Each structure stands twice: as C-alpha cells, then as structure tokens.
Coordinates of C-alpha atoms in Angstrom, one line a residue:
Chain A
M1 CA 101.0 50.6 72.9
I2 CA 103.4 53.1 74.8
G3 CA 104.1 51.6 78.6
W4 CA 102.1 53.5 81.3
K5 CA 105.4 54.9 82.8
S6 CA 105.9 57.0 79.5
R7 CA 102.2 57.7 79.8
L8 CA 102.5 59.0 83.1
R9 CA 105.3 61.1 82.1
L10 CA 103.4 62.3 79.4
T11 CA 100.7 63.5 81.5
G12 CA 103.1 65.1 83.8
W13 CA 104.4 67.3 80.7
L14 CA 100.9 68.1 79.5
L15 CA 99.8 69.2 82.8
G16 CA 102.8 71.1 83.5
T17 CA 102.6 72.9 80.0
L18 CA 99.0 73.6 81.2
T19 CA 100.0 75.1 84.3
V20 CA 102.8 77.1 82.9
I21 CA 100.5 78.6 80.0
F22 CA 98.1 79.5 83.2
L23 CA 100.8 81.1 85.0
I24 CA 101.6 83.1 81.8
Y25 CA 97.9 84.0 81.2
Q26 CA 97.7 85.2 84.9
W27 CA 100.6 87.2 85.2
L28 CA 101.0 88.9 81.7
P29 CA 98.1 91.7 82.0
I30 CA 99.6 92.4 85.3
F31 CA 103.2 92.9 83.8
T32 CA 101.8 94.7 81.1
L33 CA 100.1 97.0 83.3
G34 CA 103.3 98.0 84.8
L35 CA 105.1 98.1 81.7
L36 CA 102.3 100.7 80.3
S37 CA 102.3 102.9 83.1
F38 CA 106.0 104.1 82.1
S39 CA 104.7 105.1 78.7
G40 CA 105.6 108.2 77.3
P41 CA 103.1 111.3 77.6
T42 CA 101.6 110.5 74.3
G43 CA 101.2 106.9 75.4
G44 CA 97.8 105.2 75.0
T45 CA 96.2 102.6 76.8
T46 CA 97.8 100.1 75.2
F47 CA 100.7 99.2 72.9
P48 CA 103.0 101.0 71.1
M49 CA 104.3 102.9 74.1
N50 CA 105.3 105.9 72.7
G51 CA 108.5 106.7 74.6
T52 CA 109.5 106.4 78.2
S53 CA 109.1 108.3 81.1
L54 CA 107.7 108.8 84.7
H55 CA 105.0 111.4 83.3
W56 CA 102.1 109.2 84.2
Y57 CA 103.4 108.8 87.9
E58 CA 104.1 112.6 87.6
E59 CA 100.7 113.5 86.4
V60 CA 99.2 111.1 89.4
W61 CA 101.1 113.8 91.7
R62 CA 100.3 116.7 90.2
A63 CA 96.4 116.8 91.0
T64 CA 93.7 118.8 89.0
V65 CA 90.5 119.4 90.6
M66 CA 88.6 116.8 88.6
N67 CA 91.0 113.8 89.5
D68 CA 93.1 114.1 92.3
F69 CA 93.8 110.6 93.9
K70 CA 96.0 111.9 97.0
P71 CA 93.0 112.5 99.4
P72 CA 91.1 109.0 98.7
L73 CA 94.6 107.2 99.0
L74 CA 94.9 109.0 102.0
R75 CA 91.0 108.1 103.0
S76 CA 92.1 104.3 102.0
T77 CA 95.1 104.3 103.9
L78 CA 93.5 105.4 107.0
L79 CA 90.6 103.0 106.7
A80 CA 92.6 100.1 105.8
A81 CA 94.6 101.0 109.3
A82 CA 91.8 101.1 111.2
C83 CA 90.0 97.9 109.8
A84 CA 93.5 96.2 110.6
V85 CA 93.6 97.3 114.2
T86 CA 89.9 96.7 114.7
T87 CA 90.5 93.3 113.3
I88 CA 93.5 92.2 115.2
V89 CA 91.7 93.5 118.6
L90 CA 88.4 91.8 117.8
S91 CA 89.8 88.6 116.1
T92 CA 92.3 87.8 119.1
M93 CA 89.4 88.2 121.6
A94 CA 87.0 85.8 119.4
A95 CA 89.8 83.1 118.9
Q96 CA 90.4 83.4 122.3
A97 CA 86.8 82.6 122.9
M98 CA 86.7 80.0 120.7
R99 CA 89.3 78.3 123.0
G100 CA 86.8 78.5 125.8
R101 CA 84.2 76.6 124.1
F102 CA 81.5 78.6 125.2
R103 CA 77.8 77.7 124.7
G104 CA 77.2 78.3 121.2
N105 CA 80.6 78.5 119.8
G106 CA 79.5 76.5 116.6
W107 CA 76.9 79.1 115.6
F108 CA 79.4 81.7 116.4
F109 CA 81.8 80.1 113.8
Y110 CA 79.0 79.9 111.1
L111 CA 78.3 83.4 112.1
M112 CA 82.1 84.5 111.1
L113 CA 81.9 82.5 108.1
L114 CA 78.9 84.0 106.8
G115 CA 80.6 87.3 106.5
I116 CA 83.3 85.4 104.2
M117 CA 80.5 83.7 102.1
A118 CA 77.8 86.8 101.9
P119 CA 78.7 88.6 98.4
G120 CA 79.8 92.5 99.0
I121 CA 77.0 93.7 96.8
L122 CA 74.2 92.2 99.1
V123 CA 75.8 93.4 102.6
G124 CA 76.6 96.8 101.1
F125 CA 73.4 97.3 99.8
G126 CA 71.5 96.0 102.4
F127 CA 73.5 97.9 105.0
A128 CA 72.8 101.2 103.1
I129 CA 69.2 100.8 103.4
M130 CA 69.4 100.0 107.2
M131 CA 71.5 103.3 107.4
R132 CA 68.8 105.1 105.4
L133 CA 66.2 103.7 107.3
L134 CA 68.1 104.5 110.6
G135 CA 68.7 108.2 109.0
V136 CA 72.1 107.7 109.4
E137 CA 74.5 109.9 107.0
L138 CA 76.9 107.8 104.9
S139 CA 80.5 108.7 105.2
W140 CA 83.8 106.7 104.9
D141 CA 84.8 106.8 108.6
T142 CA 81.8 105.6 109.9
T143 CA 79.6 103.2 107.5
T144 CA 82.3 102.2 105.5
F145 CA 84.4 101.0 108.1
L146 CA 81.8 99.3 110.1
V147 CA 80.8 97.4 106.7
Q148 CA 84.8 96.7 105.9
V149 CA 85.1 95.1 109.3
S150 CA 82.4 92.9 108.9
W151 CA 84.7 91.7 105.9
T152 CA 87.9 91.4 107.3
L153 CA 87.2 90.0 110.7
P154 CA 86.4 87.0 109.5
F155 CA 89.8 86.5 107.7
G156 CA 91.5 87.5 110.7
F157 CA 89.3 85.1 113.0
L158 CA 90.4 82.0 111.0
T159 CA 93.9 83.2 111.0
M160 CA 93.9 83.5 114.7
L161 CA 92.0 80.2 115.1
A162 CA 95.1 78.6 112.8
V163 CA 97.6 80.2 115.1
F164 CA 95.7 78.8 118.3
N165 CA 95.5 75.3 117.0
R166 CA 99.5 75.2 116.3
F167 CA 100.0 76.8 120.0
D168 CA 101.7 74.6 122.4
T169 CA 99.5 75.3 125.8
R170 CA 102.1 73.9 128.1
V171 CA 103.9 77.1 128.3
E172 CA 100.8 78.7 129.5
E173 CA 99.9 75.9 132.2
A174 CA 103.9 76.4 133.6
A175 CA 103.1 80.0 133.9
L176 CA 99.6 79.3 135.5
T177 CA 101.1 76.4 137.8
L178 CA 104.0 79.0 139.1
G179 CA 100.9 81.3 140.2
A180 CA 100.7 83.6 137.4
S181 CA 96.8 85.2 137.0
R182 CA 95.0 84.4 133.8
L183 CA 95.6 87.8 132.5
T184 CA 99.2 88.0 133.5
T185 CA 99.8 84.8 131.8
F186 CA 98.1 85.9 128.6
R187 CA 99.8 89.2 128.5
R188 CA 103.3 87.9 129.3
I189 CA 103.3 84.4 127.9
T190 CA 100.5 83.8 125.2
L191 CA 100.6 87.3 123.5
P192 CA 104.0 87.4 122.8
L193 CA 104.4 84.2 121.3
I194 CA 101.1 84.8 119.0
V195 CA 102.6 88.3 117.8
P196 CA 103.4 86.9 114.3
G197 CA 100.2 85.7 113.9
V198 CA 98.3 88.8 115.1
I199 CA 100.3 90.8 112.7
G200 CA 99.5 88.2 110.0
A201 CA 95.6 89.0 110.8
G202 CA 96.4 92.6 110.9
L203 CA 98.0 92.7 107.5
F204 CA 95.2 90.6 106.2
G205 CA 92.8 93.3 107.7
F206 CA 94.6 95.9 106.1
S207 CA 94.8 94.2 102.3
L208 CA 91.4 93.3 102.3
S209 CA 90.1 96.8 103.4
Y210 CA 92.6 98.7 100.9
D211 CA 91.1 96.8 98.0
E212 CA 87.4 96.5 98.9
Y213 CA 85.1 97.9 96.5
P214 CA 81.5 96.8 96.5
R215 CA 81.1 97.1 100.2
S216 CA 82.4 100.4 100.0
M217 CA 80.7 101.5 96.7
F218 CA 77.3 101.6 98.6
T219 CA 78.2 102.7 102.1
I220 CA 80.6 105.5 100.9
G221 CA 78.8 108.9 101.1
P222 CA 80.4 112.0 99.5
D223 CA 84.1 111.1 99.8
A224 CA 85.4 108.4 97.7
T225 CA 88.3 105.6 98.6
L226 CA 90.8 105.0 96.2
P227 CA 89.0 101.6 94.7
L228 CA 85.9 104.3 94.3
A229 CA 87.8 106.9 92.7
V230 CA 89.9 104.8 90.0
M231 CA 86.5 103.1 89.1
A232 CA 85.1 106.8 88.5
Q233 CA 88.0 107.9 86.6
L234 CA 87.3 104.6 84.5
D235 CA 84.1 105.9 83.7
R236 CA 85.3 109.1 82.7
Q237 CA 88.4 108.5 80.5
I238 CA 91.1 105.5 80.5
T239 CA 94.6 107.0 80.4
P240 CA 98.2 105.3 81.5
E241 CA 97.5 107.3 84.9
I242 CA 95.0 104.4 86.2
Y243 CA 97.9 102.2 85.1
A244 CA 100.5 104.0 87.2
I245 CA 97.7 104.0 90.4
G246 CA 97.4 100.3 89.6
T247 CA 101.1 99.6 89.6
M248 CA 101.7 101.2 92.9
T249 CA 98.6 99.3 94.4
T250 CA 99.9 96.1 93.3
L251 CA 103.2 97.2 94.3
F252 CA 101.9 97.8 97.8
S253 CA 99.7 94.4 98.1
L254 CA 102.9 92.3 97.0
I255 CA 105.2 94.0 99.7
A256 CA 102.4 93.6 102.2
V257 CA 102.2 89.6 101.4
T258 CA 105.8 89.6 101.6
L259 CA 106.1 90.3 104.9
C260 CA 102.8 88.5 106.0
T261 CA 104.4 85.2 104.5
F262 CA 107.7 86.2 106.4
G263 CA 106.0 86.5 109.6
L264 CA 104.5 83.4 109.4
W265 CA 107.6 81.7 108.3
A266 CA 109.4 83.3 111.5
M267 CA 106.7 82.3 113.8
R268 CA 106.7 78.7 112.5
R269 CA 110.7 78.2 112.9
S270 CA 110.7 80.0 116.4
T271 CA 107.6 77.3 117.4
S272 CA 109.6 74.3 115.9
L273 CA 112.7 75.5 117.6
R274 CA 111.0 75.7 121.1
R275 CA 109.7 71.9 120.3
A276 CA 113.3 70.7 119.6
Chain B
M1 CA 94.6 74.3 131.6
S2 CA 95.0 77.4 129.6
T3 CA 94.6 81.1 129.9
I4 CA 90.8 80.6 129.4
R5 CA 88.5 78.4 131.4
V6 CA 86.0 76.4 129.4
R7 CA 82.8 77.3 129.4
S8 CA 83.7 80.1 131.4
P9 CA 81.5 83.5 131.3
A10 CA 84.8 85.3 130.2
S11 CA 84.7 83.2 126.9
Y12 CA 81.1 84.0 126.4
W13 CA 81.9 87.6 126.8
L14 CA 85.0 87.9 124.8
A15 CA 82.8 86.4 121.7
V16 CA 80.3 89.1 122.2
P17 CA 81.7 92.4 120.2
A18 CA 82.7 90.1 117.1
A19 CA 79.0 88.4 117.2
A20 CA 77.4 91.8 117.7
W21 CA 79.2 93.0 115.0
M22 CA 78.4 90.4 112.3
L23 CA 74.9 90.0 113.2
G24 CA 74.4 93.9 113.0
V25 CA 76.1 94.4 109.8
V26 CA 75.7 91.2 107.7
V27 CA 72.6 89.4 108.9
V28 CA 70.4 92.3 110.0
P29 CA 70.9 94.3 106.8
I30 CA 70.5 90.9 104.6
V31 CA 66.9 90.1 106.5
L32 CA 66.2 93.8 105.6
L33 CA 66.6 93.5 102.1
V34 CA 64.2 90.7 102.1
W35 CA 61.5 92.7 103.9
V36 CA 62.3 95.7 101.8
S37 CA 61.5 93.6 98.5
F38 CA 58.1 92.9 99.5
W39 CA 57.3 97.0 100.3
G40 CA 54.1 98.1 98.4
G41 CA 53.3 101.6 98.4
R42 CA 55.1 105.0 97.2
T43 CA 57.0 105.9 100.3
F44 CA 59.9 104.3 101.5
S45 CA 59.0 103.5 105.3
T46 CA 58.7 100.8 107.3
T47 CA 54.9 100.9 107.1
S48 CA 54.5 100.0 103.7
P49 CA 52.0 97.2 102.8
L50 CA 53.7 94.2 101.7
T51 CA 52.7 92.7 98.1
F52 CA 54.5 90.6 95.6
D53 CA 53.9 93.2 93.1
N54 CA 57.8 94.1 92.8
Y55 CA 58.7 90.3 92.0
A56 CA 55.6 90.4 89.2
R57 CA 56.8 93.3 87.8
F58 CA 60.3 91.9 87.3
F59 CA 58.9 88.5 86.2
A60 CA 57.1 90.7 83.5
N61 CA 59.8 92.0 82.2
Q62 CA 61.5 89.5 79.4
T63 CA 64.8 91.7 79.4
Y64 CA 65.2 91.1 83.2
V65 CA 64.1 87.3 83.0
K66 CA 66.6 86.9 79.7
L67 CA 69.3 88.5 81.6
A68 CA 69.0 86.1 84.9
M69 CA 68.9 83.5 82.7
S70 CA 72.5 84.5 80.9
T71 CA 74.0 85.1 84.4
V72 CA 73.2 81.5 85.3
V73 CA 74.6 80.3 82.1
H74 CA 77.9 82.6 82.0
T75 CA 78.5 81.7 85.7
A76 CA 78.1 77.7 84.8
T77 CA 80.7 78.5 82.2
L78 CA 83.1 79.8 84.2
M79 CA 82.7 77.0 86.9
A80 CA 83.1 74.4 84.2
V81 CA 86.3 76.3 82.7
T82 CA 87.9 77.4 86.2
G83 CA 86.9 73.7 87.8
V84 CA 88.7 71.6 84.9
L85 CA 91.5 74.1 84.7
G86 CA 92.0 74.2 88.4
Y87 CA 92.2 70.6 89.0
C88 CA 94.7 70.2 86.0
I89 CA 97.1 73.0 87.9
A90 CA 96.4 71.7 91.5
Y91 CA 97.2 68.0 90.8
F92 CA 100.2 69.1 88.7
L93 CA 101.4 70.9 91.6
T94 CA 100.8 68.5 94.3
M95 CA 101.2 64.8 92.7
K96 CA 103.9 66.1 89.5
V97 CA 106.2 68.6 90.8
R98 CA 109.1 66.6 92.6
S99 CA 111.4 69.4 94.2
P100 CA 109.7 71.3 97.3
I101 CA 111.5 74.5 96.4
W102 CA 110.1 74.3 92.5
R103 CA 106.5 73.2 94.0
M104 CA 106.8 76.4 96.5
A105 CA 107.7 78.7 93.8
L106 CA 105.0 77.6 91.2
F107 CA 102.5 77.8 94.1
L108 CA 103.4 81.2 95.3
A109 CA 103.5 82.4 91.3
F110 CA 100.0 80.8 91.4
I111 CA 98.5 82.4 94.5
V112 CA 100.3 85.6 94.7
P113 CA 98.2 87.8 92.5
F114 CA 95.4 86.6 94.6
W115 CA 96.2 88.9 97.1
T116 CA 96.5 92.1 94.9
S117 CA 93.1 93.8 94.1
T118 CA 90.6 92.0 92.1
L119 CA 89.7 95.6 90.5
I120 CA 93.0 96.7 89.4
R121 CA 93.4 93.0 87.9
A122 CA 90.1 93.3 86.1
I123 CA 91.8 96.7 84.8
A124 CA 95.0 95.2 83.4
W125 CA 93.2 93.2 81.2
I126 CA 91.8 96.4 79.1
P127 CA 95.1 96.8 77.2
F128 CA 94.4 93.2 76.1
L129 CA 91.1 93.1 74.8
G130 CA 90.9 96.3 73.0
V131 CA 90.4 96.8 69.1
N132 CA 94.2 97.7 69.2
G133 CA 94.8 95.5 72.1
V134 CA 97.6 93.0 72.7
I135 CA 95.5 90.2 71.5
N136 CA 94.5 91.4 68.4
Q137 CA 97.9 93.1 67.3
T138 CA 99.3 89.4 67.9
L139 CA 96.6 87.8 66.0
M140 CA 97.2 90.3 62.9
F141 CA 101.1 90.0 63.4
V142 CA 100.8 86.3 63.2
G143 CA 98.3 86.7 60.3
V144 CA 95.3 84.9 61.4
T145 CA 93.3 87.8 60.8
Q146 CA 93.8 90.8 58.5
S147 CA 91.6 93.2 60.4
P148 CA 90.9 93.6 64.1
I149 CA 88.6 91.4 66.0
E150 CA 86.1 93.6 68.3
A151 CA 84.9 90.6 69.8
F152 CA 87.1 91.0 72.9
L153 CA 86.6 94.3 75.0
Y154 CA 82.9 95.2 76.0
S155 CA 82.0 91.4 74.9
R156 CA 80.8 88.4 76.9
T157 CA 84.4 86.7 75.6
G158 CA 86.5 89.3 77.3
I159 CA 84.4 89.2 80.6
T160 CA 85.2 85.3 80.6
M161 CA 88.8 85.6 79.7
A162 CA 89.5 88.0 82.7
Q163 CA 87.1 86.2 85.0
V164 CA 89.1 83.0 84.6
S165 CA 92.3 84.1 85.3
L166 CA 91.1 85.8 88.4
Y167 CA 88.9 83.1 89.8
T168 CA 90.8 79.7 88.8
M169 CA 92.9 79.7 91.9
M170 CA 89.6 79.6 94.4
A171 CA 88.8 76.4 92.1
A172 CA 92.2 74.9 92.7
G173 CA 92.9 75.8 96.3
P174 CA 90.8 73.4 97.8
V175 CA 91.4 70.7 95.6
V176 CA 95.3 71.0 96.4
Y177 CA 94.7 70.8 100.1
M178 CA 92.4 68.0 99.8
L179 CA 95.1 66.3 97.1
N180 CA 97.9 66.9 99.9
S181 CA 95.7 65.0 102.4
I182 CA 95.4 61.7 100.5
A183 CA 98.1 59.2 102.1
P184 CA 100.3 58.0 99.5
A185 CA 100.1 54.4 100.7
L186 CA 96.4 54.3 99.3
R187 CA 98.0 54.9 95.7
E188 CA 100.6 52.4 96.3
A189 CA 98.1 49.9 97.3
A190 CA 96.3 50.3 94.2
M191 CA 99.1 50.4 92.1
T192 CA 100.5 47.1 93.7
L193 CA 96.9 45.4 93.0
K194 CA 97.5 46.3 89.3
A195 CA 95.0 49.2 89.1
P196 CA 96.3 51.1 85.7
P197 CA 97.0 55.0 86.6
L198 CA 93.8 56.3 85.1
V199 CA 91.5 53.8 87.2
V200 CA 93.8 54.8 90.2
F201 CA 93.1 58.2 89.6
W202 CA 89.3 57.9 88.8
R203 CA 88.5 55.5 91.6
I204 CA 90.9 56.5 94.6
V205 CA 92.1 59.9 94.0
F206 CA 89.2 61.6 92.6
P207 CA 86.3 60.7 94.9
L208 CA 88.7 61.6 97.7
T209 CA 89.3 64.9 96.4
L210 CA 85.5 65.6 95.7
P211 CA 84.8 67.8 98.3
G212 CA 87.5 70.2 97.4
V213 CA 86.2 70.3 94.2
V214 CA 82.8 71.0 95.5
I215 CA 84.2 73.8 97.8
G216 CA 86.1 75.3 95.1
Q217 CA 83.1 75.2 92.7
V218 CA 80.9 76.9 95.8
L219 CA 83.4 79.9 95.5
V220 CA 83.9 80.3 91.8
F221 CA 80.0 80.3 91.7
L222 CA 79.4 83.0 94.8
N223 CA 82.2 85.3 93.2
V224 CA 81.0 85.3 89.8
M225 CA 77.4 85.7 91.0
S226 CA 78.2 88.6 92.5
D227 CA 81.3 90.2 90.3
F228 CA 79.7 93.2 89.1
A229 CA 83.1 95.3 89.2
T230 CA 84.6 93.1 86.5
V231 CA 81.7 93.1 83.8
A232 CA 81.4 96.9 84.5
T233 CA 85.1 97.6 83.8
I234 CA 85.4 94.9 80.8
G235 CA 81.8 94.8 79.8
G236 CA 81.3 98.2 79.8
N237 CA 77.9 99.3 79.9
K238 CA 76.9 97.0 77.0
H239 CA 77.0 94.0 79.3
A240 CA 75.0 93.3 82.5
L241 CA 74.5 90.4 84.9
L242 CA 72.3 90.3 87.7
S243 CA 74.2 91.8 90.0
N244 CA 74.8 95.1 87.8
L245 CA 71.1 95.3 87.6
V246 CA 71.2 95.8 91.6
L247 CA 73.7 98.6 91.1
L248 CA 71.6 99.8 88.1
F249 CA 68.3 99.9 90.0
Y250 CA 70.1 101.2 93.2
E251 CA 71.5 104.2 91.1
G252 CA 68.1 104.8 89.6
S253 CA 66.9 105.3 93.4
Q254 CA 64.7 102.2 92.8
I255 CA 65.3 101.0 95.8
R256 CA 62.8 98.2 95.7
A257 CA 63.5 96.7 92.3
A258 CA 67.1 96.5 93.3
S259 CA 66.0 94.6 96.4
V260 CA 63.9 92.3 94.6
V261 CA 67.0 91.8 92.1
A262 CA 69.4 90.9 95.5
V263 CA 67.0 88.7 96.7
L264 CA 66.8 86.9 93.5
L265 CA 70.3 86.6 93.6
M266 CA 70.6 85.3 97.2
I267 CA 68.3 82.9 96.5
C268 CA 70.4 81.7 93.5
M269 CA 73.3 81.4 95.7
L270 CA 71.6 79.9 98.4
I271 CA 70.3 77.1 96.0
G272 CA 74.0 76.5 94.7
V273 CA 75.0 76.1 98.7
V274 CA 72.4 74.0 99.5
A275 CA 73.2 71.9 96.5
A276 CA 77.0 71.4 97.3
L277 CA 76.4 70.9 100.8
R278 CA 74.0 67.8 99.8
V279 CA 77.1 66.4 98.2
V280 CA 79.8 67.2 100.6
D281 CA 79.4 67.3 104.6
I282 CA 81.2 70.2 105.2
R283 CA 81.3 69.7 109.2
R284 CA 83.4 66.3 108.6
L285 CA 86.1 68.0 106.2
G286 CA 88.3 68.6 109.5
A287 CA 87.6 65.1 110.8
D288 CA 90.2 62.2 110.5
R289 CA 89.2 59.7 108.3

C-alpha cells in the first residue's frame, strides 16, 4: 500500500501526461497543415512532401478563373472590419446602458446571451427565409453583414461589461464634481481609460466575423467570403493550396489574439498602477 | 455617480440599437422558422394554410428518424469524451501546476487554437485521416497493421476525433473557472479532518465545480448538434447529422422540410438547455457563496 502523498503525486503525473498528450493531439494537425503547405509542386495532401517550395503560396497568388481567393479574401477582410467597427460602437453603447440599470436590463442581457447560444445554422437559415419573404436580395455586404454582427456583438458586449466591472468610477466622479458635463466626462475621461478594452472588443469582432461559416453560408448571395471559397474548393479538389490559405489564416488569427492579449494585459497594468 | 444616471432615459436609448439588432436578426427569424415549418400548400407565401403534414412526412421516413437518433448518440458520445478529458485537463492546470508561468503557458497552449478558424482546424485533420494519412502511415510503420485502415476519413470515427480536438476546450473552460473560485481553506479543512484525497475530491471539489461541468456540457452539446461544417469536411457526403439535413433540404429548395429539421434541432437544444438549468441555477453563478 502506497501512502496518499505518493498517490497524489501519481495522479498529478497521470493527469499531466494526459494534458500533454491532448495538447499534442490538438496542435499536431495545425503544424502538419503548416508543414504540408510548403510541399513541392508535386506534393499531395499528405506525407511524403515531395520537396519543399513556396509553390502553393504562389498558386494562391496566381489566380485562375475557377479558383481565385483574392476577391473572397478582400471581401472577408472588409466585412470583418465593418463588423469590428459596428461591434465596437454598439457594444460600448450597450455596456454603458447596462451601467444605467435601465428597466428590463435583465431581459436585455439574456437577449445578448441568446445571440451567443443560438446556433449559426438556425440564425442564418431563419434570416435567409425572412429576406426571401421580404424580397430582399442576398449579398455579402448587406445581409451577411447584418447576421454576422448579431454574432460578434454579444461577445463585444460581454467584453465591455467585464471592462466596466473593473472600472474605477471615482475618476468619473472627480471630473463630474469639477463641473464637466456627462458627455465631456465620457469623452475625455472614460473613453481613454477603456480604449484597450474597446480594441479587444473590436479584435474579437474582427476574428469572429473573419472565420464565420454557417451564418455567411445561408445569407451570402453570389459573391463568396473566404471560408465559403475554401469550402467550395474543398468540394472540388483538395490540394495543398487550401493548406497554404489555412496556414495564412491561422497565422493571421494568432497575431490578432496576441495583440488582443497584449492589449488587455497593458490595460490591467495601467489600471493597477493607478490604484497603487 | 458615473457618466450615466441610473434608470435615466439615456441608458434606455443607448440599449435600443443593440436590442433592435438582436431582435430583428436572431429572435424574429427563429420564430419565423417555427411558423414556416407548419406551412402547407404549394406556394411559398405567408398565406399558406397551417398543417402538421411536414412533420408527418419527416417522421414517416425511417432514414430521417434513424439520422436523428444517430445525431443524439454522436452528441452524447462527444459530451462524455470531452467532459472527462476536459475535467482532467482543467484539474491538472489549476490544481497540479504550481509555477504560475508554466500554468499560464500550458493554459495558453490549450486555448489559443480556439481562436483560429474552426473550419481550418477541421481541414487540418484531412492529412491525418486519409488512407495514406499520417495515422495509417504510423500504424503501418509501427507494424500494428499491414494494410491501411479505411476507418478514419469519411467515417464517424474521424469526425469524432476531429470534434474532440475542437470542443474539449469548451468543456474545460467553465471547469477551470469554477476550480479557481474554490477557497483553498475548504480543502485544507477537509484534509485536517482526515478525509482521504479521493473523498475530498468527490465530496468537496466535484460538487462545487458541477455548475462548470454542466455549462461546459451545454456548450459542447449546442456546438456539436449544429456543427455541420466538420461533418461535411471529414465525413464527405457519406455521413450526415441533423444539421447537414437542414443544409441538404435548403440546397434542394425544400424550405419547409429544412425548417422542420431546424425546428426539431431547436427542440433538442431547448430540452438540453432546460435540463441543464434544472441542475444548475445559472443566475446564481455570479453571486457570492
């Protein structure tokens, strides 16, 4: 019979091994995707790589009529930027409204949560039917934009709620006591302090919109966004070209996350310095 | 005192744009789906008579009913696997890793892929699962099998493998949050009173993290039920779940059939969420205990 201390250590090792195995399991496909995207011109969709080259990246750049990823890439980027800006404005307004504890703010909160809980396939499909009944043409810059904001907005809202929860209201009080109007106080005091959180909400909106598939699929109209173009290409033929696009997209997301984490960290640092 | 007055008209008007957007784009379309699923007749218009025919037609087809069953089984499997795996990882990260830097590094390694495209992560499994894929090459190299196994790509196993890697983070996240909120004094008290570690876990730690487990399970449940993209990417057109059926009918312009499936999907999800809320009072989560 081994003592409970060594048994505890044994559990620790077992759980640790499991965690490491899972992390490998989770990351290995992503690294493989990156590795295979650099395979030679004769490379297939799996190992062996048949040499290393930038062939498939060139292939993405050199467009053919059948598969040209540049217009979808441009559309996805513009759409994501528009969603980010809309998310920033609306979520800041909504979070500021929650501070005012207006009548029915509980319902409002659940309405926003519903946007996160409701699956994209139901929202996208329902919205497509609604547009069909209203006789509205589907298009990436109108209908898809409307639906995607309903997905990015709740995340921005939760971010801004968290930001305002940590916010020190005494600085606002000081400004108001000194005779500044509420609007001036918000513009000159509150806004500069919450800017890192606002940027976080914007990056959230950007990356969620950029990667969104089900909501876009039902509401897109004739011109596809990047995830839809990738899926369409997948249906025709799988080549390392898709891996090249996947690698670029993943790198892009990773950079966005790093910026986001850094922004929040900087904000926490600046607020904690102020408290000290 | 702050930049907004409590219960002022301004606070109300600031919330209106977001509320209107969510109502118009999420709530109205979902209500509309339910309505459309009852439409009879031949034309697609709001004047259609209401009938149960669309539902009767769905349940009369054995293939569809079987598909609904297998969707439930598949989802339950994933909930079990990600639940156990996610709990183990969450427990290890919060309780067993002492160094804050290591904990942060492991935690980041765990959650960062969650921020990249789910679609791309599903595609990333293709080079692994094929007949000449990495898994088969490894198995043959080690000598487990002589010929490649065709059981991975375009199969339920492959879909499950990919979805486990996609959704374990969702099962673990809320548990990490709950584990972090347990006061160390509680465990110390139990240990002082000579409770063995397993009893401490089973009687103290696990009940306190139960809300996290349930919320994680709800997230996995909702996502797996509606994840048609992974199924389509890895299952090809050989495998389908209920959500793929929505797409199939939609592409075939069978809007009413598609909305029947969508409504059934919605009912399954509602049952799941309501059942979870019976176990956990979600509104009390933020409250102090």
